[in-house]
PDB file of C-alpha atoms in Angstrom:
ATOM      1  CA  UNK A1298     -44.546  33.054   0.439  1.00 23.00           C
ATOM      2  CA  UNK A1299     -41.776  34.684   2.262  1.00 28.00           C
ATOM      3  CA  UNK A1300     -40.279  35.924  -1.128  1.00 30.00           C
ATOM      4  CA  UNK A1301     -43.282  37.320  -2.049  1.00 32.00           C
ATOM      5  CA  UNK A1302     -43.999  39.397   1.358  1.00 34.00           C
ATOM      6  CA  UNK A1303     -40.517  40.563   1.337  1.00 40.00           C
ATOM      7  CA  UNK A1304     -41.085  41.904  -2.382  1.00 47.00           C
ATOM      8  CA  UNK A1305     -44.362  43.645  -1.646  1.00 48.00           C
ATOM      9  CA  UNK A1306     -42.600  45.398   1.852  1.00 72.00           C
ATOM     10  CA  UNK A1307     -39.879  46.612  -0.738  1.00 79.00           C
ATOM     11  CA  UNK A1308     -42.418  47.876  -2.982  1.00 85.00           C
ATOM     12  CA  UNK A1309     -43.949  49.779   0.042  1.00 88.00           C
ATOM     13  CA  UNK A1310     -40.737  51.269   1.265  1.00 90.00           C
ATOM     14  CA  UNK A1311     -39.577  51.767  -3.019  1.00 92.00           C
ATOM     15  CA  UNK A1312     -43.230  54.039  -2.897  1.00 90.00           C
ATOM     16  CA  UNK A1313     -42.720  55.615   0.255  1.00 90.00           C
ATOM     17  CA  UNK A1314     -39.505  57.067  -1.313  1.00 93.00           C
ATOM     18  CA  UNK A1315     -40.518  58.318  -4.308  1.00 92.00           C
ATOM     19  CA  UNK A1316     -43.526  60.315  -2.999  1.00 89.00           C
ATOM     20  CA  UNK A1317     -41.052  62.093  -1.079  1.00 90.00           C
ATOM     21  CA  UNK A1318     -39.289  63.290  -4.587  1.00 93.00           C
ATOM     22  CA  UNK A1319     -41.352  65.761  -6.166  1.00 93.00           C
ATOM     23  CA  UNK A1320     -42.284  65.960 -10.145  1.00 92.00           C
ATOM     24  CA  UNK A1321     -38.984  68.165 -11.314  1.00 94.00           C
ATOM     25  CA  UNK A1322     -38.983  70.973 -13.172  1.00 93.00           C
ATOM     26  CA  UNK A1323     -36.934  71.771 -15.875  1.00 95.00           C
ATOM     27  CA  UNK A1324     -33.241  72.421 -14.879  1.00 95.00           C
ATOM     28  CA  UNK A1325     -34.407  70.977 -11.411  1.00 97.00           C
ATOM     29  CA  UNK A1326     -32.444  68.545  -9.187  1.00 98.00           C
ATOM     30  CA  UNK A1327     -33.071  66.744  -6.406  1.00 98.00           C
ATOM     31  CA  UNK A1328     -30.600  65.363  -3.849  1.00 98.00           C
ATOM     32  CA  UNK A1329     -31.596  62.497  -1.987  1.00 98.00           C
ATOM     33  CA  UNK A1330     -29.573  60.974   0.095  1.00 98.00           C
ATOM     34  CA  UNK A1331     -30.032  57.186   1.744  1.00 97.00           C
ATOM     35  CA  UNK A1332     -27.974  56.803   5.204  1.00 98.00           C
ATOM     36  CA  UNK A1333     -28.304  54.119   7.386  1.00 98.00           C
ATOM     37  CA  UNK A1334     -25.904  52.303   9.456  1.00 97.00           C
ATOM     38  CA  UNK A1335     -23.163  49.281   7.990  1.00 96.00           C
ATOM     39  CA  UNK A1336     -25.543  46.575   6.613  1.00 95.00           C
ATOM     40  CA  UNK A1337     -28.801  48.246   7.328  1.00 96.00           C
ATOM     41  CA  UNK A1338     -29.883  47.384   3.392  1.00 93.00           C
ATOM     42  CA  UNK A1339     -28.981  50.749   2.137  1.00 96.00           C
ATOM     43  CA  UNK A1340     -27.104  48.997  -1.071  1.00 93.00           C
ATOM     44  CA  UNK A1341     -30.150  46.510  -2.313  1.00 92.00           C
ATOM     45  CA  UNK A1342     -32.805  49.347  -1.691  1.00 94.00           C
ATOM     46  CA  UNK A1343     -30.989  52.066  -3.206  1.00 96.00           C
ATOM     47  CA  UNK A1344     -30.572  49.937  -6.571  1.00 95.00           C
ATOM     48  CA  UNK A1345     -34.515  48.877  -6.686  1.00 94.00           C
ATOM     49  CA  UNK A1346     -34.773  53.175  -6.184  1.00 96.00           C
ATOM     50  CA  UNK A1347     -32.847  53.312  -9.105  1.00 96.00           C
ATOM     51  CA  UNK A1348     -34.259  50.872 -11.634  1.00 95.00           C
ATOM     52  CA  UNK A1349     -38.196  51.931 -10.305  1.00 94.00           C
ATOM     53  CA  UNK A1350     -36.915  56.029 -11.305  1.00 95.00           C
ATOM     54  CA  UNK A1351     -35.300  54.711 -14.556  1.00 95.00           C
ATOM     55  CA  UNK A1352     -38.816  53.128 -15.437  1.00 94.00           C
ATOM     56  CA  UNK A1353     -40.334  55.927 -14.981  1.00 93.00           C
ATOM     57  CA  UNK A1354     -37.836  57.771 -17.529  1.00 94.00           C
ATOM     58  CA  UNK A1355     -36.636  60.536 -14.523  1.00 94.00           C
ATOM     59  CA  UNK A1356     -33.022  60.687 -14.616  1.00 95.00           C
ATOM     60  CA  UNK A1357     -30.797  59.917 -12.023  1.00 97.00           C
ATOM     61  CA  UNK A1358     -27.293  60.490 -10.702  1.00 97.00           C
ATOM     62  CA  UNK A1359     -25.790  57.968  -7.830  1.00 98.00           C
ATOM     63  CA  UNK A1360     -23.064  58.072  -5.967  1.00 98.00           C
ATOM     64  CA  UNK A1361     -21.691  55.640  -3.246  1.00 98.00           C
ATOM     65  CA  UNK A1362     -19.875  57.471  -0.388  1.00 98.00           C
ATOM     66  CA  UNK A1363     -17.952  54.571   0.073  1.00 97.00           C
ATOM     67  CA  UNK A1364     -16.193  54.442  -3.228  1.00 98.00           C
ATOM     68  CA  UNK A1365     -14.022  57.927  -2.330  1.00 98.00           C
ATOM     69  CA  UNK A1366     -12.756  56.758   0.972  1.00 98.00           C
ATOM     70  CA  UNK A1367      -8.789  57.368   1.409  1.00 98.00           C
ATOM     71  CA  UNK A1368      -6.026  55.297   1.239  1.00 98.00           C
ATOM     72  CA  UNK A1369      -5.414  52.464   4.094  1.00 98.00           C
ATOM     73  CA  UNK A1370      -2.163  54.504   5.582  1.00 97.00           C
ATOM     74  CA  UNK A1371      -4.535  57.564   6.114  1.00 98.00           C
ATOM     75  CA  UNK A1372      -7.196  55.557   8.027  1.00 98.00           C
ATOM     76  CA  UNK A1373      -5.176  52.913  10.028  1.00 97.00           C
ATOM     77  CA  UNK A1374      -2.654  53.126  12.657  1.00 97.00           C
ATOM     78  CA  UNK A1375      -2.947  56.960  12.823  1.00 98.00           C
ATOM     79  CA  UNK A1376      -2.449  57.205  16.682  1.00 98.00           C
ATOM     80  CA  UNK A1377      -6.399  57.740  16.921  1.00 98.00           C
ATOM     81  CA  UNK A1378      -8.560  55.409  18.611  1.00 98.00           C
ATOM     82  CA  UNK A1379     -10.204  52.823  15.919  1.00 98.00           C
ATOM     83  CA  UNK A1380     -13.661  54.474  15.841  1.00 98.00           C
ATOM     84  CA  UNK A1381     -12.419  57.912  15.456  1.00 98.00           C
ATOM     85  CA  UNK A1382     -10.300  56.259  12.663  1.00 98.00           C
ATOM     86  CA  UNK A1383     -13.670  54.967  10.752  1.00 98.00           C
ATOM     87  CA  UNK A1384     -15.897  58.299  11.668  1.00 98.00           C
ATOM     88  CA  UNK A1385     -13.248  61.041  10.991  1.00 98.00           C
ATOM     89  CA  UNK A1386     -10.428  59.467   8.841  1.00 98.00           C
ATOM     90  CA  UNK A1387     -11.828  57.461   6.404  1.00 98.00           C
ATOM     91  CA  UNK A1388     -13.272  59.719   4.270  1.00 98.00           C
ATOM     92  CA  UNK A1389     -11.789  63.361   3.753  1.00 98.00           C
ATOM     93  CA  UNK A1390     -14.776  64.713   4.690  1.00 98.00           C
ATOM     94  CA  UNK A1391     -13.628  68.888   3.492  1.00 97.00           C
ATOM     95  CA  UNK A1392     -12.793  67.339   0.364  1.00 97.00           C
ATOM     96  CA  UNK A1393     -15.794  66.051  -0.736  1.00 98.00           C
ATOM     97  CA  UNK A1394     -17.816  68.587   0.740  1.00 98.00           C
ATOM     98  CA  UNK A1395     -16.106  70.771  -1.757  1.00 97.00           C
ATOM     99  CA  UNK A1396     -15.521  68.453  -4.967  1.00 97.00           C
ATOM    100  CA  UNK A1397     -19.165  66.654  -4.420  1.00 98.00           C
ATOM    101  CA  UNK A1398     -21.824  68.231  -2.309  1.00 98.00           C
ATOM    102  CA  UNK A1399     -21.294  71.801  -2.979  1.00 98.00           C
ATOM    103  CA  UNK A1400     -21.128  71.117  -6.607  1.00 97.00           C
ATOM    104  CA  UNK A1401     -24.018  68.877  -7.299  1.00 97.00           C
ATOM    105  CA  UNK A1402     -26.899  71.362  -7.760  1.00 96.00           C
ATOM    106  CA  UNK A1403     -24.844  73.567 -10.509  1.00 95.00           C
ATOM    107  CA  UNK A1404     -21.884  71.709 -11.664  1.00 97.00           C
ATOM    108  CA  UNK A1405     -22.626  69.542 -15.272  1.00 96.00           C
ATOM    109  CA  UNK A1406     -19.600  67.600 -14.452  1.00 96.00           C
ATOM    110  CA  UNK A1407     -18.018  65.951 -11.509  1.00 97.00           C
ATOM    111  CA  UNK A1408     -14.046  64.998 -11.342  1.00 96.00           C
ATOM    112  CA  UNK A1409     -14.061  62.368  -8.030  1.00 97.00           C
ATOM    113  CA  UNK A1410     -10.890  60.346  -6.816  1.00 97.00           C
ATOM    114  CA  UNK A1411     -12.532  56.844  -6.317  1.00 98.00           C
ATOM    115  CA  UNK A1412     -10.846  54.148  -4.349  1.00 98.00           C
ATOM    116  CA  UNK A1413     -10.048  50.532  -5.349  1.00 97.00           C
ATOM    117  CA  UNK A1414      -9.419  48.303  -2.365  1.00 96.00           C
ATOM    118  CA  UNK A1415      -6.912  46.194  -4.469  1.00 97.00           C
ATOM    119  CA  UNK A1416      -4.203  48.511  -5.251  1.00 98.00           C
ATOM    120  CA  UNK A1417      -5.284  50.402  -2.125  1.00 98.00           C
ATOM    121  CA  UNK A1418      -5.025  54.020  -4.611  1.00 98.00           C
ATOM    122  CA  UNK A1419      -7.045  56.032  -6.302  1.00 98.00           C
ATOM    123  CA  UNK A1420      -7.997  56.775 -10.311  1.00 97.00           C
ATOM    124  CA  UNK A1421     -10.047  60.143 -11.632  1.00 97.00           C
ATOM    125  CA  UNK A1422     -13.617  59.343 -12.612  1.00 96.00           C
ATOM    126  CA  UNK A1423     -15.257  61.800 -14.285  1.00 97.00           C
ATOM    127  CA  UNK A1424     -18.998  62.032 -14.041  1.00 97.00           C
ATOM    128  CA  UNK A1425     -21.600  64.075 -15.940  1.00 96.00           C
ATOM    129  CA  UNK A1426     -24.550  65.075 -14.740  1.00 97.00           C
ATOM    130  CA  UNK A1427     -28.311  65.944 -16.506  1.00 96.00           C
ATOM    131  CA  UNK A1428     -29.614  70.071 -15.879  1.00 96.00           C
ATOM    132  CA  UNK A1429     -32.552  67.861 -14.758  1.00 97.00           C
ATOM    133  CA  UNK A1430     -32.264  64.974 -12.600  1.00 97.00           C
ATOM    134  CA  UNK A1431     -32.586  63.171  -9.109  1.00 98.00           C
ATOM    135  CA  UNK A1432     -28.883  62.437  -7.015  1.00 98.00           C
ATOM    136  CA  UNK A1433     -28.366  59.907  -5.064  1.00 98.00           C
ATOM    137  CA  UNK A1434     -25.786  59.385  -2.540  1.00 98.00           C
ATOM    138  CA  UNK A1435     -26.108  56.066  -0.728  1.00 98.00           C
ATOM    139  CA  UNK A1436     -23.883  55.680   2.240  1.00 98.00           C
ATOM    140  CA  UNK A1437     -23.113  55.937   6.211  1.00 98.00           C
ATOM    141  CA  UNK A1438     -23.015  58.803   7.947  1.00 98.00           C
ATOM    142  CA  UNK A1439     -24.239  61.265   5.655  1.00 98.00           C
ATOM    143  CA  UNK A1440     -25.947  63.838   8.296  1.00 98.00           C
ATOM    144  CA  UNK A1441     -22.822  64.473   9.273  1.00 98.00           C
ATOM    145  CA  UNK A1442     -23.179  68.264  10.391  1.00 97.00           C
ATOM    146  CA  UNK A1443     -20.460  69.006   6.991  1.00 97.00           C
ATOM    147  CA  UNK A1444     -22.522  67.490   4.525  1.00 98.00           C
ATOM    148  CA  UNK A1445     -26.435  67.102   6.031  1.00 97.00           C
ATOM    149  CA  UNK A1446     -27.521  70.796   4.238  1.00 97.00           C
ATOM    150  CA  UNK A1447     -26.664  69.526   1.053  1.00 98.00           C
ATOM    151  CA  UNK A1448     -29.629  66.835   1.149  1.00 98.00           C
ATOM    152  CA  UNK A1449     -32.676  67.768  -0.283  1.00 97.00           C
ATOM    153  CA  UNK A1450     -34.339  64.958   0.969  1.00 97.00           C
ATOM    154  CA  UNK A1451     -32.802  62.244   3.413  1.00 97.00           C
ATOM    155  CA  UNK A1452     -33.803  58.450   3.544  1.00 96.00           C
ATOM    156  CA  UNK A1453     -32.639  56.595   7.274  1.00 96.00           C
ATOM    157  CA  UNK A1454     -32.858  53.173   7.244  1.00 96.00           C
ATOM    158  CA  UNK A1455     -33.215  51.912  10.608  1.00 95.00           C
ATOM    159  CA  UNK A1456     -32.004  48.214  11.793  1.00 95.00           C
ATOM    160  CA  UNK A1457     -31.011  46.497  14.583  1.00 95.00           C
ATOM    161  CA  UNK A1458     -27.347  46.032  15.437  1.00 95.00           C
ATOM    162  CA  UNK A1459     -28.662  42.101  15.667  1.00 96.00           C
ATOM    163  CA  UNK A1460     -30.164  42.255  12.497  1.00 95.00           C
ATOM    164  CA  UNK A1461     -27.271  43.604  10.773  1.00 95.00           C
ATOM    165  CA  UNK A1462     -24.526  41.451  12.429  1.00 95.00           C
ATOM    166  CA  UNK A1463     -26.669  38.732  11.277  1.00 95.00           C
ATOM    167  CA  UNK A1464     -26.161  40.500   7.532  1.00 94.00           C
ATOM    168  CA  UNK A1465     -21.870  40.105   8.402  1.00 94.00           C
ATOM    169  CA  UNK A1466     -19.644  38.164   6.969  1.00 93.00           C
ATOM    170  CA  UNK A1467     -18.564  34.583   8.661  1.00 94.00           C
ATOM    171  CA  UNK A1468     -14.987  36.237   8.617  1.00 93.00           C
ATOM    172  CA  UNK A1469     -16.532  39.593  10.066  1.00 93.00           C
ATOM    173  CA  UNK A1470     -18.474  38.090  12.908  1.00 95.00           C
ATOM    174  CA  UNK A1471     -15.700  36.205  13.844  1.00 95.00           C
ATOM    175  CA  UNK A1472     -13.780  39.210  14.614  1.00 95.00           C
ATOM    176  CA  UNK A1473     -15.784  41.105  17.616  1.00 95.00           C
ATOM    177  CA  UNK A1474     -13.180  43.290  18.563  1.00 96.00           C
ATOM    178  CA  UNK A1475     -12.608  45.286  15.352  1.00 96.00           C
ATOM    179  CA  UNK A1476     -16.275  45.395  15.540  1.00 96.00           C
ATOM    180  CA  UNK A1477     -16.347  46.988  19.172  1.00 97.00           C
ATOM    181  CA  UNK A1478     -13.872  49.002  18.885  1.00 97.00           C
ATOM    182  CA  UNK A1479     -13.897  50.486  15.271  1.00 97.00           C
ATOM    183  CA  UNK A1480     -17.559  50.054  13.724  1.00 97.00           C
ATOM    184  CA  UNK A1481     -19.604  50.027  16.416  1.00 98.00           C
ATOM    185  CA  UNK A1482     -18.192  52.809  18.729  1.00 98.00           C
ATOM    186  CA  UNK A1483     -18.001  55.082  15.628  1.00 98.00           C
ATOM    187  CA  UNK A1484     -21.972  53.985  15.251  1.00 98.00           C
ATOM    188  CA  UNK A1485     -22.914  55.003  18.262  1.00 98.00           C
ATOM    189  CA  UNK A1486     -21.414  58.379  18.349  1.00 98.00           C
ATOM    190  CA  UNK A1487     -22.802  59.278  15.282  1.00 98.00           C
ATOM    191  CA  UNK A1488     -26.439  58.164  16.767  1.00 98.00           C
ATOM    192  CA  UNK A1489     -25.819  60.215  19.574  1.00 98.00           C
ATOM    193  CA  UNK A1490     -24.335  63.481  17.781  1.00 98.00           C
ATOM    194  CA  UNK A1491     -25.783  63.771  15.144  1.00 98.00           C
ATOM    195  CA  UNK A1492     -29.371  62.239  15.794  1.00 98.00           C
ATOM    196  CA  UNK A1493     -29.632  61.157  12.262  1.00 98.00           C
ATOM    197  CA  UNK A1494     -33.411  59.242  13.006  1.00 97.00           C
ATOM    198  CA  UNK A1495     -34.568  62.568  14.017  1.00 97.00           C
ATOM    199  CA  UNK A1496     -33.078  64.526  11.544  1.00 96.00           C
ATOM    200  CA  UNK A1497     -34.015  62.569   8.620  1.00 97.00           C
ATOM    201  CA  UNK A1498     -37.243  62.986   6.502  1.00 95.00           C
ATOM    202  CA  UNK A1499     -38.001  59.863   6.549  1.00 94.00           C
ATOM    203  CA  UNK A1500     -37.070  56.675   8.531  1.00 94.00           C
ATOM    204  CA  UNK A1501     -37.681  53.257   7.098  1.00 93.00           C
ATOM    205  CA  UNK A1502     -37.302  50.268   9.448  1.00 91.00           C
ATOM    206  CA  UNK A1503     -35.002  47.656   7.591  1.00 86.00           C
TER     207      UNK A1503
END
C-alpha cells in the first residue's frame, strides 16, 4: 500500500512539473532546472521527468551539474574553510556559465569536460542538442546568482536535513564532521543567500 501511495505522490509532483513547461514551438527550448539540496530526491524524480516527457515524444536534453565538477586537488586542502571548498571550489562556476548556460538556448552542440571520480580527471563529451527541445539540469545549487537567469523554469525540492541524512550512506553518517563542516555549512549559506525556496517557481516538498 505504501508502494502504491508513494507512486501516485510521484505522479502528482511528475504533473505538477510538466504543467509548468509549456507546449514548444518550433525552434523553442525550454530550460528547466531541478535544485534541491544533497539527497533531497532530485536524481529519482528528475529520471521519472524524463521517461514521462519521452512518452510524450517532446525531446529532451539533461545534464547533471555534478558530472563537471573539478579535479580533487582544486577542491580539497585549498587553504579555504571546507564549506567554502564545496560551495565555491567544486565546480568552476565562470566556466560553465560560459561553456553550458550561456550556450544552451542557441548552441546545436555542447563540448563539456565531465569528471570521473576514479581517475579523478576529466574526458571531452560532446553533446548535441534538438532546435526544439526541453533542458534539464538536475543538481545543487543552481540559483546561484551566476547561473539562476539562465533557468527558464526552476524546480526546488524541499526536504528535511533529517530526512535526507536518513537518505546517507552508513559510511556517510558515520562521519558527522565532514558533514558539519563541509556539506552542511555550505547548505546553509546557500539557503540564506541565495533564498532558493523563494526564488524558485515551484517548490515540491520531498
Amino acid at each position: 500500500m505504501n508502494i502504491r501511495r508513494g507512486g501516485i505522490f510521484l505522479e502528482d509532483k511528475i504533473l505538477s512539473i510538466t504543467n509548468k513547461i509549456p507546449k514548444l514551438e518550433h525552434n523553442q527550448r525550454f530550460i528547466l532546472g531541478i535544485d534541491g539540496l544533497s539527497r533531497s530526491g532530485k536524481t529519482t524524480l528528475t529520471k521519472k521527468l524524463v521517461t514521462h516527457l519521452q512518452d510524450k515524444n517532446i525531446p529532451v536534453c539533461l545534464f547533471h551539474i555534478d558530472n563537471y565538477i573539478v579535479e580533487k586537488r582544486k577542491r580539497y586542502n585549498t587553504g579555504y574553510e571546507e564549506w567554502f571548498e564545496y560551495y565555491n571550489l567544486q565546480w568552476d562556476v565562470t566556466r560553465l556559465k560560459g561553456n553550458l548556460f550561456q550556450q544552451l538556448k542557441h548552441s546545436n552542440e555542447l563540448r563539456l569536460l565531465t569528471y570521473d571520480d576514479g581517475s579523478d580527471t576529466h574526458r571531452l563529451e560532446i553533446t548535441e542538442i534538438p532546435d526544439t527541445c526541453v533542458i534539464i539540469i538536475e543538481g545543487v545549487f543552481l540559483q546561484r546568482k551566476d547561473w539562476r537567469n539562465y533557468f527558464d523554469s526552476i524546480i526546488y525540492l524541499e526536504s528535511s536535513r533529517e530526512n535526507r541524512f536518513a537518505r546517507e550512506s552508513e559510511a556517510t553518517q558515520r562521519n558527522m564532521e565532514k558533514l558539519q563542516n563541509r556539506y552542511w555549512k555550505a547548505e546553509d549559506y546557500y539557503l540564506e543567500v541565495e533564498t532558493p525556496l523563494a526564488q524558485a517557481t515551484l517548490v515540491i516538498q520531498n
